[in-house]
Structure formats: structure tokens, C-alpha cells
PDB file of N, CA and C in Angstrom:
ATOM      1  N   MET B  12       0.851  -1.190   0.000  1.00  0.00           N
ATOM      2  CA  MET B  12       0.000   0.000   0.000  1.00  0.00           C
ATOM      3  C   MET B  12       0.890   1.244   0.000  1.00  0.00           C
ATOM      4  N   SER B  13       0.563   2.197  -0.840  1.00  0.00           N
ATOM      5  CA  SER B  13       1.409   3.382  -0.926  1.00  0.00           C
ATOM      6  C   SER B  13       1.143   4.320   0.244  1.00  0.00           C
ATOM      7  N   LYS B  14       2.189   5.026   0.589  1.00  0.00           N
ATOM      8  CA  LYS B  14       2.120   5.977   1.698  1.00  0.00           C
ATOM      9  C   LYS B  14       1.454   7.266   1.205  1.00  0.00           C
ATOM     10  N   PRO B  15       0.495   7.789   1.969  1.00  0.00           N
ATOM     11  CA  PRO B  15      -0.153   9.037   1.528  1.00  0.00           C
ATOM     12  C   PRO B  15       0.858  10.184   1.548  1.00  0.00           C
ATOM     13  N   PRO B  16       0.688  11.175   0.670  1.00  0.00           N
ATOM     14  CA  PRO B  16       1.623  12.300   0.670  1.00  0.00           C
ATOM     15  C   PRO B  16       1.584  13.022   2.009  1.00  0.00           C
ATOM     16  N   SER B  17       2.733  13.438   2.469  1.00  0.00           N
ATOM     17  CA  SER B  17       2.791  14.141   3.743  1.00  0.00           C
ATOM     18  C   SER B  17       2.310  15.580   3.561  1.00  0.00           C
ATOM     19  N   GLU B  18       1.802  16.105   4.634  1.00  0.00           N
ATOM     20  CA  GLU B  18       1.361  17.499   4.623  1.00  0.00           C
ATOM     21  C   GLU B  18       2.595  18.394   4.526  1.00  0.00           C
ATOM     22  N   PRO B  19       2.522  19.450   3.735  1.00  0.00           N
ATOM     23  CA  PRO B  19       3.667  20.364   3.681  1.00  0.00           C
ATOM     24  C   PRO B  19       3.848  21.039   5.037  1.00  0.00           C
ATOM     25  N   GLU B  20       5.090  21.249   5.384  1.00  0.00           N
ATOM     26  CA  GLU B  20       5.381  21.908   6.658  1.00  0.00           C
ATOM     27  C   GLU B  20       4.928  23.364   6.566  1.00  0.00           C
ATOM     28  N   HIS B  21       4.264  23.821   7.621  1.00  0.00           N
ATOM     29  CA  HIS B  21       3.824  25.214   7.636  1.00  0.00           C
ATOM     30  C   HIS B  21       5.039  26.109   7.791  1.00  0.00           C
ATOM     31  N   PRO B  22       5.122  27.149   6.978  1.00  0.00           N
ATOM     32  CA  PRO B  22       6.280  28.041   7.097  1.00  0.00           C
ATOM     33  C   PRO B  22       6.283  28.754   8.445  1.00  0.00           C
ATOM     34  N   LYS B  23       7.469  28.960   8.948  1.00  0.00           N
ATOM     35  CA  LYS B  23       7.626  29.683  10.204  1.00  0.00           C
ATOM     36  C   LYS B  23       8.044  31.109   9.871  1.00  0.00           C
ATOM     37  N   PRO B  24       7.541  32.075  10.635  1.00  0.00           N
ATOM     38  CA  PRO B  24       7.904  33.461  10.339  1.00  0.00           C
ATOM     39  C   PRO B  24       9.394  33.718  10.574  1.00  0.00           C
ATOM     40  N   VAL B  25      10.015  34.354   9.601  1.00  0.00           N
ATOM     41  CA  VAL B  25      11.419  34.742   9.697  1.00  0.00           C
ATOM     42  C   VAL B  25      11.459  36.258   9.773  1.00  0.00           C
ATOM     43  N   VAL B  26      12.159  36.776  10.777  1.00  0.00           N
ATOM     44  CA  VAL B  26      12.305  38.220  10.933  1.00  0.00           C
ATOM     45  C   VAL B  26      13.791  38.541  10.882  1.00  0.00           C
ATOM     46  N   ILE B  27      14.154  39.414   9.957  1.00  0.00           N
ATOM     47  CA  ILE B  27      15.539  39.860   9.844  1.00  0.00           C
ATOM     48  C   ILE B  27      15.541  41.355  10.126  1.00  0.00           C
ATOM     49  N   ALA B  28      16.337  41.756  11.105  1.00  0.00           N
ATOM     50  CA  ALA B  28      16.374  43.161  11.516  1.00  0.00           C
ATOM     51  C   ALA B  28      17.782  43.723  11.327  1.00  0.00           C
ATOM     52  N   ILE B  29      17.839  44.948  10.828  1.00  0.00           N
ATOM     53  CA  ILE B  29      19.098  45.660  10.670  1.00  0.00           C
ATOM     54  C   ILE B  29      18.947  46.991  11.394  1.00  0.00           C
ATOM     55  N   ASP B  30      19.832  47.231  12.359  1.00  0.00           N
ATOM     56  CA  ASP B  30      19.718  48.488  13.093  1.00  0.00           C
ATOM     57  C   ASP B  30      20.504  49.594  12.385  1.00  0.00           C
ATOM     58  N   ALA B  31      20.437  50.795  12.938  1.00  0.00           N
ATOM     59  CA  ALA B  31      21.062  51.956  12.303  1.00  0.00           C
ATOM     60  C   ALA B  31      22.578  51.799  12.171  1.00  0.00           C
ATOM     61  N   SER B  32      23.184  50.971  13.003  1.00  0.00           N
ATOM     62  CA  SER B  32      24.637  50.760  12.929  1.00  0.00           C
ATOM     63  C   SER B  32      25.018  49.673  11.938  1.00  0.00           C
ATOM     64  N   GLY B  33      24.014  49.017  11.344  1.00  0.00           N
ATOM     65  CA  GLY B  33      24.282  47.967  10.381  1.00  0.00           C
ATOM     66  C   GLY B  33      24.363  46.577  10.979  1.00  0.00           C
ATOM     67  N   ASN B  34      24.057  46.454  12.262  1.00  0.00           N
ATOM     68  CA  ASN B  34      24.040  45.141  12.903  1.00  0.00           C
ATOM     69  C   ASN B  34      22.815  44.367  12.422  1.00  0.00           C
ATOM     70  N   VAL B  35      23.006  43.081  12.126  1.00  0.00           N
ATOM     71  CA  VAL B  35      21.924  42.260  11.596  1.00  0.00           C
ATOM     72  C   VAL B  35      21.620  41.139  12.587  1.00  0.00           C
ATOM     73  N   ALA B  36      20.338  40.899  12.803  1.00  0.00           N
ATOM     74  CA  ALA B  36      19.897  39.792  13.656  1.00  0.00           C
ATOM     75  C   ALA B  36      18.700  39.141  12.989  1.00  0.00           C
ATOM     76  N   ALA B  37      18.533  37.846  13.245  1.00  0.00           N
ATOM     77  CA  ALA B  37      17.405  37.129  12.653  1.00  0.00           C
ATOM     78  C   ALA B  37      16.774  36.215  13.681  1.00  0.00           C
ATOM     79  N   THR B  38      15.458  36.043  13.556  1.00  0.00           N
ATOM     80  CA  THR B  38      14.731  35.082  14.372  1.00  0.00           C
ATOM     81  C   THR B  38      13.833  34.257  13.453  1.00  0.00           C
ATOM     82  N   VAL B  39      13.637  33.009  13.841  1.00  0.00           N
ATOM     83  CA  VAL B  39      12.691  32.141  13.144  1.00  0.00           C
ATOM     84  C   VAL B  39      11.707  31.670  14.196  1.00  0.00           C
ATOM     85  N   ASP B  40      10.447  31.987  13.976  1.00  0.00           N
ATOM     86  CA  ASP B  40       9.392  31.637  14.917  1.00  0.00           C
ATOM     87  C   ASP B  40       9.718  32.163  16.313  1.00  0.00           C
ATOM     88  N   GLY B  41      10.326  33.358  16.368  1.00  0.00           N
ATOM     89  CA  GLY B  41      10.629  34.008  17.634  1.00  0.00           C
ATOM     90  C   GLY B  41      11.927  33.582  18.290  1.00  0.00           C
ATOM     91  N   GLU B  42      12.638  32.609  17.703  1.00  0.00           N
ATOM     92  CA  GLU B  42      13.893  32.121  18.277  1.00  0.00           C
ATOM     93  C   GLU B  42      15.076  32.675  17.481  1.00  0.00           C
ATOM     94  N   PRO B  43      16.119  33.156  18.157  1.00  0.00           N
ATOM     95  CA  PRO B  43      17.293  33.658  17.430  1.00  0.00           C
ATOM     96  C   PRO B  43      17.945  32.542  16.614  1.00  0.00           C
ATOM     97  N   VAL B  44      18.450  32.898  15.446  1.00  0.00           N
ATOM     98  CA  VAL B  44      19.133  31.930  14.585  1.00  0.00           C
ATOM     99  C   VAL B  44      20.472  32.491  14.133  1.00  0.00           C
ATOM    100  N   ASP B  45      21.379  31.583  13.811  1.00  0.00           N
ATOM    101  CA  ASP B  45      22.678  31.961  13.279  1.00  0.00           C
ATOM    102  C   ASP B  45      22.481  32.402  11.829  1.00  0.00           C
ATOM    103  N   LEU B  46      22.968  33.590  11.489  1.00  0.00           N
ATOM    104  CA  LEU B  46      22.756  34.124  10.143  1.00  0.00           C
ATOM    105  C   LEU B  46      23.420  33.274   9.073  1.00  0.00           C
ATOM    106  N   ASP B  47      24.603  32.726   9.351  1.00  0.00           N
ATOM    107  CA  ASP B  47      25.269  31.873   8.364  1.00  0.00           C
ATOM    108  C   ASP B  47      24.452  30.619   8.084  1.00  0.00           C
ATOM    109  N   GLN B  48      23.885  30.033   9.133  1.00  0.00           N
ATOM    110  CA  GLN B  48      23.057  28.834   8.959  1.00  0.00           C
ATOM    111  C   GLN B  48      21.792  29.184   8.176  1.00  0.00           C
ATOM    112  N   LEU B  49      21.171  30.305   8.496  1.00  0.00           N
ATOM    113  CA  LEU B  49      19.964  30.731   7.787  1.00  0.00           C
ATOM    114  C   LEU B  49      20.261  30.942   6.305  1.00  0.00           C
ATOM    115  N   LEU B  50      21.357  31.609   6.003  1.00  0.00           N
ATOM    116  CA  LEU B  50      21.729  31.843   4.608  1.00  0.00           C
ATOM    117  C   LEU B  50      21.985  30.527   3.891  1.00  0.00           C
ATOM    118  N   SER B  51      22.652  29.607   4.550  1.00  0.00           N
ATOM    119  CA  SER B  51      22.936  28.305   3.958  1.00  0.00           C
ATOM    120  C   SER B  51      21.643  27.550   3.638  1.00  0.00           C
ATOM    121  N   GLU B  52      20.710  27.552   4.569  1.00  0.00           N
ATOM    122  CA  GLU B  52      19.436  26.861   4.356  1.00  0.00           C
ATOM    123  C   GLU B  52      18.613  27.519   3.246  1.00  0.00           C
ATOM    124  N   LEU B  53      18.585  28.834   3.227  1.00  0.00           N
ATOM    125  CA  LEU B  53      17.842  29.533   2.171  1.00  0.00           C
ATOM    126  C   LEU B  53      18.462  29.277   0.801  1.00  0.00           C
ATOM    127  N   THR B  54      19.779  29.256   0.729  1.00  0.00           N
ATOM    128  CA  THR B  54      20.461  28.971  -0.533  1.00  0.00           C
ATOM    129  C   THR B  54      20.118  27.571  -1.016  1.00  0.00           C
ATOM    130  N   ALA B  55      20.091  26.604  -0.105  1.00  0.00           N
ATOM    131  CA  ALA B  55      19.757  25.225  -0.480  1.00  0.00           C
ATOM    132  C   ALA B  55      18.329  25.138  -1.016  1.00  0.00           C
ATOM    133  N   VAL B  56      17.408  25.834  -0.388  1.00  0.00           N
ATOM    134  CA  VAL B  56      16.014  25.819  -0.840  1.00  0.00           C
ATOM    135  C   VAL B  56      15.898  26.450  -2.226  1.00  0.00           C
ATOM    136  N   LEU B  57      16.593  27.556  -2.435  1.00  0.00           N
ATOM    137  CA  LEU B  57      16.538  28.217  -3.739  1.00  0.00           C
ATOM    138  C   LEU B  57      17.154  27.349  -4.830  1.00  0.00           C
ATOM    139  N   ARG B  58      18.263  26.671  -4.525  1.00  0.00           N
ATOM    140  CA  ARG B  58      18.882  25.779  -5.521  1.00  0.00           C
ATOM    141  C   ARG B  58      17.943  24.627  -5.865  1.00  0.00           C
ATOM    142  N   GLU B  59      17.290  24.081  -4.848  1.00  0.00           N
ATOM    143  CA  GLU B  59      16.356  22.979  -5.086  1.00  0.00           C
ATOM    144  C   GLU B  59      15.199  23.446  -5.967  1.00  0.00           C
ATOM    145  N   ALA B  60      14.678  24.632  -5.679  1.00  0.00           N
ATOM    146  CA  ALA B  60      13.577  25.170  -6.483  1.00  0.00           C
ATOM    147  C   ALA B  60      14.039  25.429  -7.915  1.00  0.00           C
ATOM    148  N   GLU B  61      15.248  25.920  -8.066  1.00  0.00           N
ATOM    149  CA  GLU B  61      15.780  26.173  -9.406  1.00  0.00           C
ATOM    150  C   GLU B  61      15.944  24.859 -10.159  1.00  0.00           C
ATOM    151  N   ASN B  62      16.446  23.824  -9.492  1.00  0.00           N
ATOM    152  CA  ASN B  62      16.610  22.516 -10.130  1.00  0.00           C
ATOM    153  C   ASN B  62      15.261  21.917 -10.493  1.00  0.00           C
ATOM    154  N   ASP B  63      14.257  22.076  -9.630  1.00  0.00           N
ATOM    155  CA  ASP B  63      12.921  21.581  -9.937  1.00  0.00           C
ATOM    156  C   ASP B  63      12.360  22.277 -11.175  1.00  0.00           C
ATOM    157  N   GLY B  64      12.620  23.566 -11.293  1.00  0.00           N
ATOM    158  CA  GLY B  64      12.149  24.318 -12.448  1.00  0.00           C
ATOM    159  C   GLY B  64      12.816  23.857 -13.721  1.00  0.00           C
ATOM    160  N   GLU B  65      14.115  23.547 -13.646  1.00  0.00           N
ATOM    161  CA  GLU B  65      14.826  23.054 -14.820  1.00  0.00           C
ATOM    162  C   GLU B  65      14.313  21.684 -15.225  1.00  0.00           C
ATOM    163  N   ASP B  66      14.007  20.835 -14.241  1.00  0.00           N
ATOM    164  CA  ASP B  66      13.461  19.512 -14.531  1.00  0.00           C
ATOM    165  C   ASP B  66      12.112  19.624 -15.238  1.00  0.00           C
ATOM    166  N   SER B  67      11.292  20.576 -14.815  1.00  0.00           N
ATOM    167  CA  SER B  67       9.984  20.765 -15.432  1.00  0.00           C
ATOM    168  C   SER B  67      10.121  21.255 -16.871  1.00  0.00           C
ATOM    169  N   ALA B  68      11.120  22.088 -17.120  1.00  0.00           N
ATOM    170  CA  ALA B  68      11.314  22.628 -18.467  1.00  0.00           C
ATOM    171  C   ALA B  68      11.786  21.537 -19.425  1.00  0.00           C
ATOM    172  N   ASP B  69      12.480  20.535 -18.906  1.00  0.00           N
ATOM    173  CA  ASP B  69      12.956  19.431 -19.747  1.00  0.00           C
ATOM    174  C   ASP B  69      11.835  18.517 -20.203  1.00  0.00           C
ATOM    175  N   SER B  70      10.723  18.512 -19.497  1.00  0.00           N
ATOM    176  CA  SER B  70       9.618  17.603 -19.812  1.00  0.00           C
ATOM    177  C   SER B  70       8.842  18.043 -21.025  1.00  0.00           C
TER     178      SER B  70
END
């Protein structure tokens, strides 16, 4: 028996703040996050979306 498709994960709010001195801070769902890790994860998601788009264009 095939497994039913999983529900998509609900997006969590991301807040990125830059103060007047140029300091940057980010939170995800109210929790502080490391900016390098956030950038890495966002880059991976964008690459995956770009690859999915290329796969669709090949069809």
C-alpha cells in the first residue's frame, strides 16, 4: 500500500532586523538563529527550487 503524501510543513515566520549601525539579527518563529546557517538553508532551498524548475522545463 502506498504511503499518503505528507502534509507540507507550515512556514515559520522569519524576521531579519538591521539596526542603524548595520548590525543584523534574525529570528525564526521568535527564536534567534545563526545568520550563516539561515543563509545556507535559504540557498539550499533556492537551488532545489531552481533545479525543480529546470526539470519541469525538460519535460
